[in-house]
PDB file of C-alpha atoms in Angstrom:
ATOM      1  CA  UNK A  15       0.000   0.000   0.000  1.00  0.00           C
ATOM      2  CA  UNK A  16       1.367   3.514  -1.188  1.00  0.00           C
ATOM      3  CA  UNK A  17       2.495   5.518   2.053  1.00  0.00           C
ATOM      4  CA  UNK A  18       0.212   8.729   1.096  1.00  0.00           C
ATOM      5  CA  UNK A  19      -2.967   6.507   0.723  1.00  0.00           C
ATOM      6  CA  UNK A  20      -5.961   7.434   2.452  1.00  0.00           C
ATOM      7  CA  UNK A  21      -6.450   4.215   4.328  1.00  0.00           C
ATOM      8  CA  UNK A  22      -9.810   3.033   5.182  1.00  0.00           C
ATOM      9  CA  UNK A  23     -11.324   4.966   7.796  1.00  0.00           C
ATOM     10  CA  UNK A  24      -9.871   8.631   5.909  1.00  0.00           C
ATOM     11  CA  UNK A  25     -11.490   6.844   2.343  1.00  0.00           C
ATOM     12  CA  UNK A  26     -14.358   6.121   4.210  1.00  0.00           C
ATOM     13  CA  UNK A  27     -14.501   9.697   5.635  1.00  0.00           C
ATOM     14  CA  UNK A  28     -13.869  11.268   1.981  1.00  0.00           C
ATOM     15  CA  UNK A  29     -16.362   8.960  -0.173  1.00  0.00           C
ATOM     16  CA  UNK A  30     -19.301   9.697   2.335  1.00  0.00           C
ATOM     17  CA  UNK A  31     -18.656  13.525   2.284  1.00  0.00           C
ATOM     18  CA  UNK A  32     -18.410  13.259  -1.616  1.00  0.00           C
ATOM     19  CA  UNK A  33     -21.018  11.113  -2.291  1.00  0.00           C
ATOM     20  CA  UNK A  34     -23.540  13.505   0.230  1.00  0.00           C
ATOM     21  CA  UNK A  35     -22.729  15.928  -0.980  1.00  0.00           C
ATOM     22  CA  UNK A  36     -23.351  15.191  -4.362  1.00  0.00           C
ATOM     23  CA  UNK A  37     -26.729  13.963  -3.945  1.00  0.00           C
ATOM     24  CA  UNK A  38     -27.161  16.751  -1.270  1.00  0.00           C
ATOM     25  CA  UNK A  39     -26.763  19.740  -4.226  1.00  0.00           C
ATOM     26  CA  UNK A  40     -28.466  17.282  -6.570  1.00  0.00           C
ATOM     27  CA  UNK A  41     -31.630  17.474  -4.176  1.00  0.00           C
ATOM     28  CA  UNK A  42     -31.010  21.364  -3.602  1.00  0.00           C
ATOM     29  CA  UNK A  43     -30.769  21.879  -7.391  1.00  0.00           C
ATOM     30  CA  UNK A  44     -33.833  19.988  -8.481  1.00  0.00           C
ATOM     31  CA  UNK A  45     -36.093  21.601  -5.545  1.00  0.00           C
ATOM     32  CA  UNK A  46     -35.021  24.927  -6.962  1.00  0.00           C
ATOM     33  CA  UNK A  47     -35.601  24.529 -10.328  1.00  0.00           C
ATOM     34  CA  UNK A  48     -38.756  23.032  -9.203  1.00  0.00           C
ATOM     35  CA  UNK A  49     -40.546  25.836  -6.664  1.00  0.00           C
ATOM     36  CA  UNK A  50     -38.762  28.728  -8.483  1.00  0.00           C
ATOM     37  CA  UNK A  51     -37.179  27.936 -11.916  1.00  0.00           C
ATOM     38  CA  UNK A  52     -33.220  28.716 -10.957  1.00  0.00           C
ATOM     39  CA  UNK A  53     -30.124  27.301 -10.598  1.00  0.00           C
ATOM     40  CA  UNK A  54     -28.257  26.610  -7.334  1.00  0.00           C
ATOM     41  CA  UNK A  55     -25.681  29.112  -8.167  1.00  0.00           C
ATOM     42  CA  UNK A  56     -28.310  31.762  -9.227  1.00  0.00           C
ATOM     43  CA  UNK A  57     -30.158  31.113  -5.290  1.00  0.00           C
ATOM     44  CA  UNK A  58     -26.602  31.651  -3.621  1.00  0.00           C
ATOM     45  CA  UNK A  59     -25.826  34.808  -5.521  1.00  0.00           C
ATOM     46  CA  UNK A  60     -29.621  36.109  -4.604  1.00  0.00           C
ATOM     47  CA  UNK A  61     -28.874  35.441  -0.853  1.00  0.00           C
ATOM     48  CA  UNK A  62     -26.292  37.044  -0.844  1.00  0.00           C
ATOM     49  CA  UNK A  63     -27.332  40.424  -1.548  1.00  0.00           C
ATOM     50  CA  UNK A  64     -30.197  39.337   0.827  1.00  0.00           C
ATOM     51  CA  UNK A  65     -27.815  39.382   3.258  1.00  0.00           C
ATOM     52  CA  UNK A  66     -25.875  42.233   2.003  1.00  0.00           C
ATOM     53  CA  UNK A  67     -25.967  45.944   3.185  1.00  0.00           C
ATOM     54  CA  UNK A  68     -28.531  47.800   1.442  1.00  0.00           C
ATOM     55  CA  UNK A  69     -29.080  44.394  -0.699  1.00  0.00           C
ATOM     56  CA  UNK A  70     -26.198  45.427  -2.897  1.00  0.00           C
ATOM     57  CA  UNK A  71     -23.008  44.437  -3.280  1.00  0.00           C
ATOM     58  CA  UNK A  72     -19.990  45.386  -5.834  1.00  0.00           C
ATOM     59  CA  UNK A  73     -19.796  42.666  -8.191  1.00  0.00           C
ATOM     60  CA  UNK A  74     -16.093  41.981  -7.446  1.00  0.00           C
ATOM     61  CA  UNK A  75     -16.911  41.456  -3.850  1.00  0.00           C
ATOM     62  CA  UNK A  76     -20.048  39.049  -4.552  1.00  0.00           C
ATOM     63  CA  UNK A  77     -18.006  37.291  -7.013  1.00  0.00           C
ATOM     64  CA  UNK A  78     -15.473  36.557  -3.352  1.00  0.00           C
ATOM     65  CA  UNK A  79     -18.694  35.845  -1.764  1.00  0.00           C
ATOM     66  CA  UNK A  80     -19.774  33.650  -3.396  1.00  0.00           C
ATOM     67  CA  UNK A  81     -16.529  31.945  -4.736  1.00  0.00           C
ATOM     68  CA  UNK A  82     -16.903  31.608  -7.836  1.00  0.00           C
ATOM     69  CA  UNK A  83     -15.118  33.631 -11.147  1.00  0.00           C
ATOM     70  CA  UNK A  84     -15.692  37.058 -12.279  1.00  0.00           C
ATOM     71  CA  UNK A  85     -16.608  35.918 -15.314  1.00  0.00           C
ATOM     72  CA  UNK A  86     -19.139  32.874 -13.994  1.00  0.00           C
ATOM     73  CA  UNK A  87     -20.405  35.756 -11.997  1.00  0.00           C
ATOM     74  CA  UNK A  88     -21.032  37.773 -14.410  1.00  0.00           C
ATOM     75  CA  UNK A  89     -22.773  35.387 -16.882  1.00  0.00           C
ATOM     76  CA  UNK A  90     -25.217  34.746 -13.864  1.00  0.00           C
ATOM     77  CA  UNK A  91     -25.744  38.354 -12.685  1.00  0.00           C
ATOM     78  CA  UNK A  92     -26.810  38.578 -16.487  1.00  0.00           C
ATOM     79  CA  UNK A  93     -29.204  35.946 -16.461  1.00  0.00           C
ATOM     80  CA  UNK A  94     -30.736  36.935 -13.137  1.00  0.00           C
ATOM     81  CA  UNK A  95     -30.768  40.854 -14.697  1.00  0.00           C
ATOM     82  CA  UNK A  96     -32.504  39.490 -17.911  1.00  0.00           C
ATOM     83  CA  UNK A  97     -35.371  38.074 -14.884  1.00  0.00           C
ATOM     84  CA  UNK A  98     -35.478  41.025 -13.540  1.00  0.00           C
ATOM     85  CA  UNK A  99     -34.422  39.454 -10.125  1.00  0.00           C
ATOM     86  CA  UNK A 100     -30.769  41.774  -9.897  1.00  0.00           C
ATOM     87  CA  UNK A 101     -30.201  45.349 -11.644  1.00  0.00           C
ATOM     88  CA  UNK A 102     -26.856  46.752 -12.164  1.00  0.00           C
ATOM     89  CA  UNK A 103     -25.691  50.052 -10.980  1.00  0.00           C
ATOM     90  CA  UNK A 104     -22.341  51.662 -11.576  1.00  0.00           C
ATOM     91  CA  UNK A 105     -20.587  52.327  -8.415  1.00  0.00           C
ATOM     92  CA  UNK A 106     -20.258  56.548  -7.854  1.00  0.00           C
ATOM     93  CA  UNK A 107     -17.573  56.445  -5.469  1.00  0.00           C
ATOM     94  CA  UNK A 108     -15.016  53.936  -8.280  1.00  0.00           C
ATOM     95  CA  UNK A 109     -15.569  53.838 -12.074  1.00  0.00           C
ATOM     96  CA  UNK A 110     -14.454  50.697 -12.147  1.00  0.00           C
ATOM     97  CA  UNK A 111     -16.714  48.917 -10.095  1.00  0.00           C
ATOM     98  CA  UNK A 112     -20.060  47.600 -10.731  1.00  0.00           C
ATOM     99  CA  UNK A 113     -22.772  47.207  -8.119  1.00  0.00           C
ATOM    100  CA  UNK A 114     -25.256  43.978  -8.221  1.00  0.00           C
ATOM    101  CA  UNK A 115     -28.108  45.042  -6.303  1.00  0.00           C
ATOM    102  CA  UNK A 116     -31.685  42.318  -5.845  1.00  0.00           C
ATOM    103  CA  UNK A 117     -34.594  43.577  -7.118  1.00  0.00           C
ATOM    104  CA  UNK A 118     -38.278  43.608  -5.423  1.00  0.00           C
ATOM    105  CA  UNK A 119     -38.774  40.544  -7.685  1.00  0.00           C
ATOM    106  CA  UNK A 120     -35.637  39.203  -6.627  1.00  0.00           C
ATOM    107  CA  UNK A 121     -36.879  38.941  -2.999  1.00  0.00           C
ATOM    108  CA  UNK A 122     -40.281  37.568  -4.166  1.00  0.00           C
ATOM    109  CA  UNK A 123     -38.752  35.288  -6.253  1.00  0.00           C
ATOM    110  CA  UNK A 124     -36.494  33.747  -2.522  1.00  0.00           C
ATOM    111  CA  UNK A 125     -39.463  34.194  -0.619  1.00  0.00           C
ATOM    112  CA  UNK A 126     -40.999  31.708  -2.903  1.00  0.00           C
ATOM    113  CA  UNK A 127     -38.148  29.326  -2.737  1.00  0.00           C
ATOM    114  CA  UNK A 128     -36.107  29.581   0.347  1.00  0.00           C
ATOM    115  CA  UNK A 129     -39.169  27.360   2.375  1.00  0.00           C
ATOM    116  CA  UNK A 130     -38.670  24.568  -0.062  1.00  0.00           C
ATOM    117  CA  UNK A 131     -35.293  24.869   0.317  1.00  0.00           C
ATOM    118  CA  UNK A 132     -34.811  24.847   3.984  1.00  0.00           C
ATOM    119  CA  UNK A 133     -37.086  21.627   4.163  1.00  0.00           C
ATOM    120  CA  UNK A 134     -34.879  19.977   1.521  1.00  0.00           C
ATOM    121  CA  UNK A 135     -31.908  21.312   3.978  1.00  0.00           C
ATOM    122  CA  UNK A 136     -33.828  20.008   7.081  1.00  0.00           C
ATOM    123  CA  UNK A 137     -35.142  16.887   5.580  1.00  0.00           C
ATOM    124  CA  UNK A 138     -31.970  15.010   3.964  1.00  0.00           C
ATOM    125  CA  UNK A 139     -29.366  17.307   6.465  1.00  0.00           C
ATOM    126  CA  UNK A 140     -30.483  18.480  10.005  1.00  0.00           C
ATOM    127  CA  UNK A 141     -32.628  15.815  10.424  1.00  0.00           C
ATOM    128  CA  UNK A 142     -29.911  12.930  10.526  1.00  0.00           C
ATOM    129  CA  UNK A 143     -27.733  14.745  13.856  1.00  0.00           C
ATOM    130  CA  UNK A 144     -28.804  15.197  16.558  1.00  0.00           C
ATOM    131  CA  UNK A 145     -28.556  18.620  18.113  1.00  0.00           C
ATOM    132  CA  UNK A 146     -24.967  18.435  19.565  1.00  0.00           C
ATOM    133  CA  UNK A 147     -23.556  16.362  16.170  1.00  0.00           C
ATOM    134  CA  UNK A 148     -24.870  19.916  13.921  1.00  0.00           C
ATOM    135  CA  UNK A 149     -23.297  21.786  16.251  1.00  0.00           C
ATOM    136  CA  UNK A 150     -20.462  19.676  16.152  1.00  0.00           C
ATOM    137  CA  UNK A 151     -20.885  19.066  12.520  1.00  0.00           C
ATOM    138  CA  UNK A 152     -21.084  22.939  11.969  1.00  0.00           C
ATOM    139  CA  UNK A 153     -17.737  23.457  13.389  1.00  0.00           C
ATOM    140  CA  UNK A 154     -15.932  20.753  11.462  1.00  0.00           C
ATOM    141  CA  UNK A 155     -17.400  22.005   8.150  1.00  0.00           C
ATOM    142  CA  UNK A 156     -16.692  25.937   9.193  1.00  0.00           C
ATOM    143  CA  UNK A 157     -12.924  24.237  10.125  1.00  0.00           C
ATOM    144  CA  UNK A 158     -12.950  22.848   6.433  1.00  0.00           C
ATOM    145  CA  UNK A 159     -13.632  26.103   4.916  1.00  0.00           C
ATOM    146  CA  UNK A 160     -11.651  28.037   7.035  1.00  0.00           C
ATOM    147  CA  UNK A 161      -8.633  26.044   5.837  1.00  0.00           C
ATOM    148  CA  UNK A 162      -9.612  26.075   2.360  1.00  0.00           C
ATOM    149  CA  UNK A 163     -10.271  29.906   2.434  1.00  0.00           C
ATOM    150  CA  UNK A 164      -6.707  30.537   3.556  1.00  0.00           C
ATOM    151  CA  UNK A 165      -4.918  28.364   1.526  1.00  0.00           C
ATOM    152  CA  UNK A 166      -6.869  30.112  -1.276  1.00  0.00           C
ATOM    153  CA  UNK A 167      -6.030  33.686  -0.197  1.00  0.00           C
ATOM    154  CA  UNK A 168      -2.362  32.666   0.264  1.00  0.00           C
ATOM    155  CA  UNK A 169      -2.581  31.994  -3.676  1.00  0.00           C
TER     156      UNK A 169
END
């Protein structure tokens, strides 16, 4: 057996969390398409300006947000603009930068999916812990990310 194998317990560990989650945004993806007509990717970029201040954001900084390309962002932020769900804005403080701000419809448009969504969350996520293993699960995951945020940045 090669030294840098996973052995059985790490390939164990691995397949599980690739398999779910897999079949986890497979589930996600097909409940949104279903309740609301969009893509996972679309929903993300959506709740994020949600969340954002003034439910804006410059496109640069949703593009780190949501960690994905400029240019992958920008071929969504068209497609949600062409539903009328995001408008863009030029930024009056820097030339250069664009703002991607959700629309009225944009918010209707979660508010009709995000229920859906949480019960697909809930049903096939949540529900399989208890409460201490999604708190403890929370803090592995956030651990995951953390790691794979700096190693990113570093880059």
């Amino acid at each position: 057996m090669n030294d840098d194998a996973l052995n059985p317990s790490e390939l164990r560990a691995w397949l599980g969390f690739l398999t779910a989650s897999h079949l986890m945004e497979h589930e996600v993806e097909r409940q949104l398409k279903a309740d609301g007509g969009m893509s996972h990717g679309e929903f993300e970029i959506l709740v994020k300006l949600l969340m954002a201040d003034g439910r804006r954001l410059r496109m640069s900084d949703l593009a780190r947000q949501a960690m994905i390309s400029k240019s992958r962002l920008t071929y969504q932020v068209t497609q949600l603009e062409r539903d009328g769900f995001v408008r863009r804005t030029d930024c009056d403080s820097d030339r250069r930068a664009v703002w991607a701000e959700l629309t009225h419809k944009g918010e209707e448009a979660l508010a009709m999916v995000r229920p859906g969504h949480r019960q697909v969350v809930r049903d096939n996520l949540i529900s399989q812990f208890s409460p201490e293993e999604v708190e403890l699960f929370g803090d592995l995951m956030n651990r995951v990310a953390d790691r794979l945020r700096d190693s990113r940045d570093q880059r």
